[in-house]
Structures are given as structure tokens and as C-alpha cells.
Short mmCIF file of C-alpha atoms in Angstrom, two decimals:
data_model
loop_
_atom_site.label_atom_id
_atom_site.label_comp_id
_atom_site.label_asym_id
_atom_site.label_seq_id
_atom_site.Cartn_x
_atom_site.Cartn_y
_atom_site.Cartn_z
CA MET H 1422 -5.30 11.70 -60.85
CA ALA H 1423 -5.90 8.59 -58.77
CA GLU H 1424 -2.24 8.56 -57.69
CA ASN H 1425 -2.50 12.19 -56.58
CA GLU H 1426 -5.61 11.40 -54.54
CA ILE H 1427 -3.82 8.50 -52.84
CA LYS H 1428 -0.84 10.71 -52.00
CA GLN H 1429 -3.12 13.43 -50.61
CA THR H 1430 -4.90 10.88 -48.41
CA THR H 1431 -1.58 9.55 -47.14
CA VAL H 1432 -0.37 13.05 -46.25
CA ALA H 1433 -3.68 13.96 -44.62
CA TYR H 1434 -3.39 11.03 -42.21
CA ASP H 1435 0.29 11.16 -41.29
CA ASP H 1436 -0.04 9.63 -37.83
CA GLU H 1437 3.19 11.09 -36.45
CA ALA H 1438 2.30 14.60 -37.60
CA ILE H 1439 -1.24 14.26 -36.26
CA ALA H 1440 0.00 12.99 -32.89
CA LYS H 1441 2.48 15.86 -32.63
CA ALA H 1442 -0.15 18.44 -33.55
CA GLU H 1443 -2.64 16.97 -31.06
CA ALA H 1444 -0.04 16.96 -28.28
CA GLU H 1445 0.81 20.62 -28.96
CA ALA H 1446 -2.87 21.59 -29.12
CA ARG H 1447 -3.59 19.78 -25.86
CA LYS H 1448 -0.63 21.43 -24.14
CA ALA H 1449 -1.80 24.85 -25.34
CA GLN H 1450 -5.35 24.17 -24.15
CA VAL H 1451 -4.14 23.02 -20.73
CA GLU H 1452 -2.02 26.15 -20.32
CA ALA H 1453 -4.92 28.34 -21.44
CA ASP H 1454 -7.29 26.68 -18.96
CA LYS H 1455 -4.80 27.13 -16.12
CA ALA H 1456 -5.14 30.88 -16.61
CA LEU H 1457 -8.94 30.74 -16.32
CA PRO H 1458 -10.40 32.00 -13.04
CA ILE H 1459 -11.76 29.47 -10.55
CA ASP H 1460 -15.54 29.18 -10.67
CA PRO H 1461 -16.68 30.36 -7.20
CA GLU H 1462 -20.00 28.50 -7.53
CA ALA H 1463 -18.41 25.08 -8.24
CA LEU H 1464 -17.49 22.85 -5.31
CA LEU H 1465 -15.32 20.63 -7.51
CA GLU H 1466 -13.75 21.51 -10.85
CA VAL H 1467 -11.55 19.04 -12.70
CA ARG H 1468 -9.46 20.27 -15.65
CA HIS H 1469 -7.68 17.88 -18.02
CA LEU H 1470 -7.07 15.28 -15.30
CA ARG H 1471 -4.57 12.59 -16.22
CA LYS H 1472 -3.36 9.55 -14.29
CA CYS H 1473 -0.88 6.94 -15.54
CA PHE H 1474 0.71 3.91 -13.93
CA PRO H 1475 4.22 2.77 -14.97
CA ILE H 1476 4.39 -0.74 -16.41
CA LYS H 1477 8.03 -0.97 -17.43
CA LYS H 1478 11.04 1.04 -16.29
CA SER H 1479 14.67 1.19 -17.35
CA ILE H 1480 17.57 0.53 -14.99
CA THR H 1481 17.82 4.28 -14.33
CA GLY H 1482 14.12 4.47 -13.42
CA LYS H 1483 12.90 6.05 -16.66
CA VAL H 1484 9.36 4.98 -17.56
CA LEU H 1485 9.43 2.97 -20.80
CA GLN H 1486 5.78 1.95 -20.87
CA GLU H 1487 2.77 3.19 -18.94
CA LEU H 1488 -0.90 2.39 -18.51
CA ILE H 1489 -3.13 5.40 -19.16
CA ALA H 1490 -5.94 5.02 -16.63
CA VAL H 1491 -7.43 8.54 -16.85
CA ASP H 1492 -6.78 10.82 -19.79
CA ASP H 1493 -7.86 14.46 -20.20
CA VAL H 1494 -11.04 14.41 -18.07
CA SER H 1495 -12.76 17.74 -17.32
CA PHE H 1496 -16.02 18.62 -15.54
CA LYS H 1497 -17.63 20.82 -12.86
CA LEU H 1498 -19.76 19.80 -9.89
CA HIS H 1499 -21.80 22.27 -7.85
CA PRO H 1500 -22.88 21.93 -4.19
CA GLY H 1501 -25.83 19.60 -3.66
CA GLU H 1502 -25.51 17.93 -7.07
CA THR H 1503 -24.90 14.28 -7.92
CA LEU H 1504 -22.67 13.38 -10.86
CA GLY H 1505 -23.08 9.80 -12.05
CA ILE H 1506 -20.08 8.21 -13.79
CA VAL H 1507 -20.79 5.18 -15.99
CA GLY H 1508 -18.74 2.97 -18.29
CA GLU H 1509 -17.39 -0.55 -18.70
CA SER H 1510 -15.09 -2.18 -16.18
CA GLY H 1511 -11.54 -0.91 -16.60
CA CYS H 1512 -12.53 2.45 -18.13
CA GLY H 1513 -10.97 4.43 -15.25
CA LYS H 1514 -14.02 5.39 -13.16
CA THR H 1515 -12.61 4.33 -9.79
CA THR H 1516 -9.12 5.61 -10.58
CA MET H 1517 -10.58 9.01 -11.47
CA GLY H 1518 -12.47 9.16 -8.17
CA ARG H 1519 -9.42 8.20 -6.12
CA THR H 1520 -7.21 10.67 -8.00
CA ILE H 1521 -9.67 13.48 -7.28
CA LEU H 1522 -9.40 12.59 -3.58
CA LYS H 1523 -5.59 12.59 -3.92
CA LEU H 1524 -5.36 8.93 -2.93
CA TYR H 1525 -3.43 8.75 -6.21
CA GLN H 1526 -1.18 11.61 -7.26
CA PRO H 1527 -2.30 12.98 -10.66
CA ASN H 1528 0.18 13.03 -13.55
CA GLY H 1529 -1.40 16.07 -15.14
CA GLY H 1530 -4.28 18.52 -15.03
CA GLN H 1531 -5.86 20.43 -12.15
CA ILE H 1532 -8.14 19.55 -9.23
CA LEU H 1533 -9.94 22.60 -7.85
CA PHE H 1534 -11.91 22.07 -4.66
CA GLY H 1535 -13.78 24.76 -2.75
CA GLY H 1536 -12.05 27.52 -4.69
CA LYS H 1537 -8.53 26.12 -4.07
CA ASP H 1538 -6.13 24.34 -6.42
CA ILE H 1539 -5.24 21.18 -4.47
CA THR H 1540 -3.43 19.43 -7.34
CA ASN H 1541 0.02 19.69 -5.79
CA TYR H 1542 -0.98 19.59 -2.13
CA LYS H 1543 1.26 17.47 0.07
CA THR H 1544 0.07 15.08 2.79
CA LYS H 1545 0.12 17.71 5.54
CA GLN H 1546 -1.76 20.21 3.37
CA MET H 1547 -4.39 17.60 2.55
CA ARG H 1548 -5.10 16.88 6.23
CA ASP H 1549 -7.62 19.73 6.55
CA ILE H 1550 -9.17 18.87 3.17
CA ARG H 1551 -9.69 15.21 4.16
CA THR H 1552 -12.66 16.09 6.34
CA LYS H 1553 -14.37 17.75 3.36
CA MET H 1554 -13.76 14.91 0.87
CA GLN H 1555 -14.69 11.32 1.72
CA ILE H 1556 -15.23 8.01 -0.08
CA ILE H 1557 -17.60 5.05 0.28
CA PHE H 1558 -15.79 1.97 -1.03
CA GLN H 1559 -17.34 -0.69 -3.22
CA ASP H 1560 -16.78 -3.69 -0.95
CA PRO H 1561 -18.27 -3.26 2.55
CA TYR H 1562 -16.66 -6.55 3.64
CA SER H 1563 -13.02 -5.59 3.14
CA SER H 1564 -13.26 -1.83 3.83
CA LEU H 1565 -13.99 -2.23 7.56
CA PRO H 1566 -11.31 -3.27 10.12
CA PRO H 1567 -12.44 -6.68 11.46
CA ARG H 1568 -11.01 -6.23 14.97
CA SER H 1569 -12.68 -2.90 15.73
CA THR H 1570 -16.21 -2.41 16.98
CA VAL H 1571 -18.65 -0.15 15.15
CA GLY H 1572 -18.23 2.41 17.92
CA ASP H 1573 -14.44 2.46 17.48
CA ILE H 1574 -14.70 2.62 13.68
CA LEU H 1575 -16.99 5.66 13.79
CA SER H 1576 -15.33 7.37 16.76
CA GLU H 1577 -11.76 7.31 15.46
CA PRO H 1578 -12.13 9.91 12.64
CA VAL H 1579 -14.21 12.12 14.95
CA ARG H 1580 -11.43 12.13 17.55
CA VAL H 1581 -8.55 12.47 15.07
CA HIS H 1582 -10.08 15.52 13.38
CA ASN H 1583 -11.55 17.03 16.57
CA ILE H 1584 -15.05 17.21 15.12
CA VAL H 1585 -16.63 17.51 18.59
CA PRO H 1586 -15.23 17.67 22.16
CA LYS H 1587 -14.08 14.29 23.53
CA ALA H 1588 -16.91 14.14 26.05
CA GLU H 1589 -19.48 14.39 23.24
CA VAL H 1590 -17.97 11.85 20.84
CA LYS H 1591 -20.20 8.91 21.82
CA ASP H 1592 -23.41 10.96 21.64
CA TYR H 1593 -22.31 12.32 18.27
CA VAL H 1594 -21.63 8.81 16.94
CA MET H 1595 -24.94 7.46 18.28
CA ASP H 1596 -26.82 10.28 16.55
CA LEU H 1597 -24.95 9.53 13.31
CA MET H 1598 -25.81 5.84 13.58
CA GLU H 1599 -29.49 6.72 13.95
CA LYS H 1600 -29.35 8.90 10.82
CA CYS H 1601 -27.87 5.98 8.86
CA GLY H 1602 -30.45 3.46 10.08
CA LEU H 1603 -28.22 1.67 12.60
CA ARG H 1604 -29.54 0.56 16.01
CA ASP H 1605 -27.83 1.89 19.13
CA TYR H 1606 -26.89 -1.61 20.35
CA TYR H 1607 -24.74 -2.07 17.20
CA TYR H 1608 -22.19 0.23 18.88
CA GLU H 1609 -20.36 -2.65 20.60
CA ARG H 1610 -20.62 -5.16 17.74
CA TYR H 1611 -17.96 -6.17 15.20
CA PRO H 1612 -18.27 -6.00 11.37
CA HIS H 1613 -18.51 -9.79 10.94
CA GLU H 1614 -21.81 -9.76 12.85
CA PHE H 1615 -23.59 -7.72 10.18
CA SER H 1616 -25.13 -8.35 6.75
CA GLY H 1617 -23.84 -6.64 3.60
CA GLY H 1618 -26.44 -3.88 3.73
CA GLN H 1619 -25.73 -3.14 7.38
CA ARG H 1620 -22.00 -3.01 6.71
CA GLN H 1621 -22.54 -0.55 3.90
CA ARG H 1622 -24.56 1.63 6.27
CA ILE H 1623 -21.57 1.56 8.64
CA CYS H 1624 -19.30 2.62 5.75
CA ILE H 1625 -21.68 5.48 4.92
CA ALA H 1626 -21.74 6.56 8.57
CA ARG H 1627 -17.94 6.49 8.69
CA ALA H 1628 -17.70 8.68 5.58
CA LEU H 1629 -20.18 11.19 7.04
CA SER H 1630 -18.63 11.24 10.52
CA VAL H 1631 -16.35 14.18 9.63
CA ASN H 1632 -19.08 16.33 8.02
CA PRO H 1633 -17.82 16.16 4.42
CA GLN H 1634 -19.00 18.30 1.53
CA LEU H 1635 -18.07 15.85 -1.26
CA VAL H 1636 -18.56 12.09 -1.08
CA VAL H 1637 -17.21 9.76 -3.77
CA CYS H 1638 -19.53 6.74 -3.91
CA ASP H 1639 -17.51 3.99 -5.60
CA GLU H 1640 -20.20 1.49 -6.68
CA PRO H 1641 -21.69 1.45 -3.16
CA VAL H 1642 -24.58 -0.90 -4.03
CA SER H 1643 -23.02 -3.29 -6.56
CA ALA H 1644 -22.31 -5.98 -3.91
CA LEU H 1645 -25.82 -5.86 -2.43
CA ASP H 1646 -29.15 -7.53 -3.17
CA VAL H 1647 -31.65 -5.54 -5.23
CA SER H 1648 -34.00 -4.89 -2.29
CA ILE H 1649 -31.08 -3.71 -0.13
CA GLN H 1650 -29.81 -1.54 -3.00
CA ALA H 1651 -33.06 0.42 -2.95
CA GLN H 1652 -32.74 1.02 0.79
CA ILE H 1653 -29.15 2.27 0.49
CA ILE H 1654 -29.96 4.54 -2.47
CA ASN H 1655 -32.92 6.06 -0.62
CA LEU H 1656 -30.69 6.54 2.43
CA LEU H 1657 -28.10 8.37 0.32
CA LYS H 1658 -30.81 10.62 -1.13
CA ASP H 1659 -32.20 11.43 2.33
CA LEU H 1660 -28.74 12.19 3.71
CA GLN H 1661 -27.98 14.40 0.74
CA ARG H 1662 -31.07 16.51 1.39
CA SER H 1663 -30.52 16.78 5.14
CA MET H 1664 -26.76 17.40 5.04
CA ASN H 1665 -26.45 19.22 1.68
CA LEU H 1666 -23.99 16.63 0.36
CA THR H 1667 -22.45 16.51 -3.11
CA TYR H 1668 -21.96 13.05 -4.64
CA LEU H 1669 -19.66 11.66 -7.29
CA PHE H 1670 -21.54 8.42 -7.89
CA ILE H 1671 -19.69 5.65 -9.76
CA SER H 1672 -21.80 2.73 -10.95
CA HIS H 1673 -22.47 0.15 -13.67
CA ASP H 1674 -26.21 0.15 -13.01
CA LEU H 1675 -27.73 2.72 -15.34
CA SER H 1676 -31.14 2.59 -13.68
CA VAL H 1677 -29.56 3.50 -10.32
CA VAL H 1678 -27.54 6.30 -11.93
CA LYS H 1679 -30.67 7.64 -13.63
CA PHE H 1680 -32.53 7.71 -10.32
CA ILE H 1681 -29.89 9.39 -8.17
CA SER H 1682 -27.94 11.64 -10.57
CA ASP H 1683 -28.35 15.23 -11.74
CA LYS H 1684 -25.51 15.03 -14.28
CA ILE H 1685 -23.99 12.04 -16.04
CA GLY H 1686 -20.50 11.45 -17.41
CA VAL H 1687 -19.78 8.52 -19.74
CA MET H 1688 -16.22 7.20 -19.73
CA TYR H 1689 -14.50 4.92 -22.22
CA LEU H 1690 -10.88 3.78 -21.93
CA GLY H 1691 -9.91 6.57 -19.56
CA SER H 1692 -11.57 9.45 -21.42
CA MET H 1693 -14.86 11.25 -20.95
CA VAL H 1694 -16.75 10.70 -24.22
CA GLU H 1695 -20.01 12.40 -23.18
CA PHE H 1696 -21.15 14.64 -20.34
CA GLY H 1697 -24.38 16.48 -19.61
CA ASN H 1698 -27.55 16.79 -17.59
CA LYS H 1699 -29.40 13.54 -16.87
CA LYS H 1700 -32.49 14.50 -18.88
CA GLU H 1701 -30.50 15.44 -21.99
CA ILE H 1702 -28.19 12.42 -21.81
CA PHE H 1703 -31.05 9.91 -21.54
CA SER H 1704 -33.40 11.63 -24.00
CA ASN H 1705 -30.77 12.52 -26.59
CA PRO H 1706 -27.52 10.54 -26.26
CA LEU H 1707 -24.98 11.73 -28.83
CA HIS H 1708 -22.03 9.36 -28.65
CA PRO H 1709 -22.39 5.86 -30.21
CA TYR H 1710 -20.94 4.30 -27.05
CA THR H 1711 -23.57 6.02 -24.88
CA LYS H 1712 -26.31 4.78 -27.21
CA ALA H 1713 -24.95 1.23 -26.96
CA LEU H 1714 -24.88 1.42 -23.14
CA PHE H 1715 -28.45 2.70 -22.94
CA SER H 1716 -29.70 0.04 -25.36
CA ALA H 1717 -28.64 -2.58 -22.79
CA ILE H 1718 -31.08 -1.26 -20.15
CA PRO H 1719 -33.81 -3.91 -19.77
CA ASN H 1720 -37.39 -2.80 -20.34
CA PRO H 1721 -39.95 -4.28 -17.92
CA ASN H 1722 -42.66 -4.16 -20.59
CA PRO H 1723 -42.61 -7.52 -22.48
CA ASP H 1724 -44.51 -6.00 -25.43
CA VAL H 1725 -41.77 -3.45 -26.16
CA LYS H 1726 -39.14 -4.70 -28.58
CA MET H 1727 -35.60 -3.79 -27.57
CA ASN H 1728 -33.30 -2.37 -30.23
CA ARG H 1729 -30.12 -3.68 -28.66
CA ILE H 1730 -26.83 -2.33 -30.06
CA VAL H 1731 -24.27 -5.11 -29.73
CA LEU H 1732 -20.66 -3.91 -29.77
CA LYS H 1733 -18.21 -6.25 -31.46
CA GLY H 1734 -14.78 -6.97 -30.04
CA ASP H 1735 -13.27 -6.30 -26.62
CA ILE H 1736 -12.25 -3.05 -25.02
CA PRO H 1737 -8.63 -2.25 -26.05
CA SER H 1738 -5.82 -2.28 -23.52
CA PRO H 1739 -5.20 1.07 -21.78
CA ALA H 1740 -1.50 0.19 -21.95
CA ASN H 1741 -1.69 0.36 -25.74
CA PRO H 1742 -4.75 2.45 -26.70
CA PRO H 1743 -5.67 2.76 -30.39
CA LYS H 1744 -4.80 5.90 -32.33
CA GLY H 1745 -7.45 8.44 -33.15
CA CYS H 1746 -10.80 7.88 -31.50
CA ARG H 1747 -10.35 5.15 -28.89
CA PHE H 1748 -13.80 3.79 -29.62
CA HIS H 1749 -13.29 3.35 -33.39
CA THR H 1750 -12.30 -0.34 -33.06
CA ARG H 1751 -15.84 -1.15 -31.87
CA CYS H 1752 -17.90 1.71 -33.30
CA PRO H 1753 -20.49 0.81 -35.98
CA HIS H 1754 -20.21 4.35 -37.44
CA ALA H 1755 -16.39 4.56 -37.60
CA THR H 1756 -14.85 6.24 -40.67
CA GLU H 1757 -11.26 6.63 -41.82
CA VAL H 1758 -10.76 9.87 -39.93
CA CYS H 1759 -11.73 8.13 -36.67
CA LYS H 1760 -8.72 5.81 -37.03
CA HIS H 1761 -6.20 8.65 -37.09
CA VAL H 1762 -7.57 11.86 -35.52
CA THR H 1763 -8.72 12.20 -31.92
CA PRO H 1764 -12.18 13.83 -31.87
CA ALA H 1765 -12.53 17.16 -30.10
CA TYR H 1766 -14.49 17.34 -26.84
CA ARG H 1767 -17.08 19.99 -27.70
CA GLU H 1768 -20.28 21.47 -26.25
CA TYR H 1769 -23.08 20.76 -28.75
CA GLU H 1770 -25.99 21.77 -26.51
CA PRO H 1771 -25.92 23.96 -23.38
CA GLY H 1772 -24.05 21.82 -20.84
CA HIS H 1773 -24.00 18.77 -23.16
CA TYR H 1774 -20.48 17.73 -24.25
CA CYS H 1775 -19.42 14.97 -26.62
CA ALA H 1776 -16.23 13.76 -28.33
CA CYS H 1777 -17.18 12.22 -31.68
CA HIS H 1778 -16.43 12.79 -35.39
CA LEU H 1779 -20.12 12.39 -36.23
CA TYR H 1780 -20.55 16.01 -35.12
CA PRO H 1781 -18.83 19.27 -36.20
CA GLN H 1782 -15.28 19.52 -34.83
CA ASP H 1783 -14.76 23.28 -35.17
#
């Protein structure tokens, strides 16, 4: 009887058969989702987004090994909302944001923006979309051209995309500078003459100079002092209200994400492990990784004892991710099934998604 049980267990977790079945199921799901109508209320809809980078190629150019940076990520973002993306360094947050903007060409999935499928758009087709999708880079020091004045930096995109008539460009830029908290005499100055917070305001002004609808904020306050961070976050909130902006906000700082976001997505090793409204995610986190992240948030009350969840081990390499659940190598609740079967990404509460074997998979 014991031998039979061992044989049954071995058959149940045949890794090759499981991988084949999962690949077929994923392919079928992707094809089924392609046939779904585009949500007219969503500004941005991402379906099964995938981005890989080749590591090793054969002489003929065939990819022998690849790094999976973003794998099967799906979500919707409506006008005026802010989606906060959190996760450890190297989990694919920035790559996902740049792929959505088509700075990287996706290897799979769909990117639907403003009711259009832009996944396979070429450079010329993306030209008109560029004004509607912008990015604020993480490092304000290296993202500004050092030999251009602030006026030139902000005027160039306005002229290239014909946002206003040429005679009105300077007035338009001066008004934009005022909105972003920049003095008018900064117009003739160069980036090296400013502090980090001022440079980031210039980067924000540059992103908003073409009247975008979606702005990807790639850790815009991580390089700034805490007091300056608060100023920049408040500026982003004010601009969002006045210009009806939609943000994809990437950050490591959970307190900042909690303050600015309406929805939150938690990424681990390229995959979205949990997604939902801010209130539900913070009050009732489902995934063990989300719980571990939130346990690291410092509490200002010295009398409150912190129940810190310490994860053992390092994050696995995205070039060789573990089989099954990618988090099982560090998860305190991992079982045998987690080592072999990838958990399904399911909706367990209205708008609250999670991928974990601790919850029903059907």
C-alpha cells in the first residue's frame, strides 16, 4: 500500500507533464482573453504581459537562455486612478512600466490603451500615442541633458508635438513651470544648478508638457530626502486633481504607495502575486509575500510590538526561476504542491486577486 501511495505521488507531480499542461492552459487563456471586448471605461488594460531578455544565443541567433523579467501580468487602470506597484528590487516593476510604454517591445500579451490595442504598434504609429503616455524616471540627475537649459528641455517636446503655436511656446512653458513649483528665472538655468528636488520638478514638468493621460512614475522620490519626498508627492497629487492624470506609481516605499495609490499590485520575480484596492490590500493581505512586505513597515508608536516576518534566503534568479510557485523557496507556508504546480491567479474578493495555493484554485 505504501508503494502504491509513493507511485501515485510521483505521478501526481510529474514536472514535465505539469509544465506542459500549464503551458497549454496559459495559451488557451491568452487566446480566450484576446477575444474579449475592450473595456471602454479603462484607460489602460494589460493582458498577460510578458517580457524576456536573451542571455545566450546560438550561432544562428536562436535564443538558448533568456531572463524572464515580466511574466503573465494582467490588470486594468481607469482614468484618474493611481496604481501602486511594489516589490523587491529585480522583481520587474520598472521593466513592466517601460514595456507598457513600448520602450521595450513585449514578447507576449496585450497592451490596450484608450480603447486601442497598441501591442504591435511600430515607431511611427506610436508617435501620436507618445503624447498621451509619459514617464518620470527614477534618477533626476541622469535623466536631464546637462547642456540644455530648463527652457530648452521643456520647450522641445512642446515644439516637436505641436502642442501650442510656436509664438505661444514660452508662455506655455512658463505656466507649466509655475504649476510644478518652479520660478520663472529658472528658465535660463542648467540642470547642474539645481538640487535633487528641483530637478525632479523639472522632470515632472517635462513629462506633463505634452498633456499626457497616463504617467508612469518610476520611483520618482527614492533619490530624494524625506522632506522633499513629501513635497513631490503632494505636487503629484495636486497635478493629478487639476489635470485628471492617471498614474502607474512604482516604489519601494510602502507608506508612500499607501498615501498616493487607489489600487496596489504586488510583484515577485516578474509575476503579479496580488492585486486589489488599497483598503483591501492593507487591511486583508492574502499572499504570504504581501504579508511579509507589510510587516516591514515601521510603526512610529514605540509601545506597539512589531510582528516582523523575516523571509529566509535570497530572491531566485529570473534567468532560472523555480518550478511551481516562484515564492515557495522562501515561503513559510510552502507545501509539496507549491514546489511543482503554479498557483492560479484568482479573484477571491471583488477586485482582489491573488496567486497562492493557500486558497481554492478552482
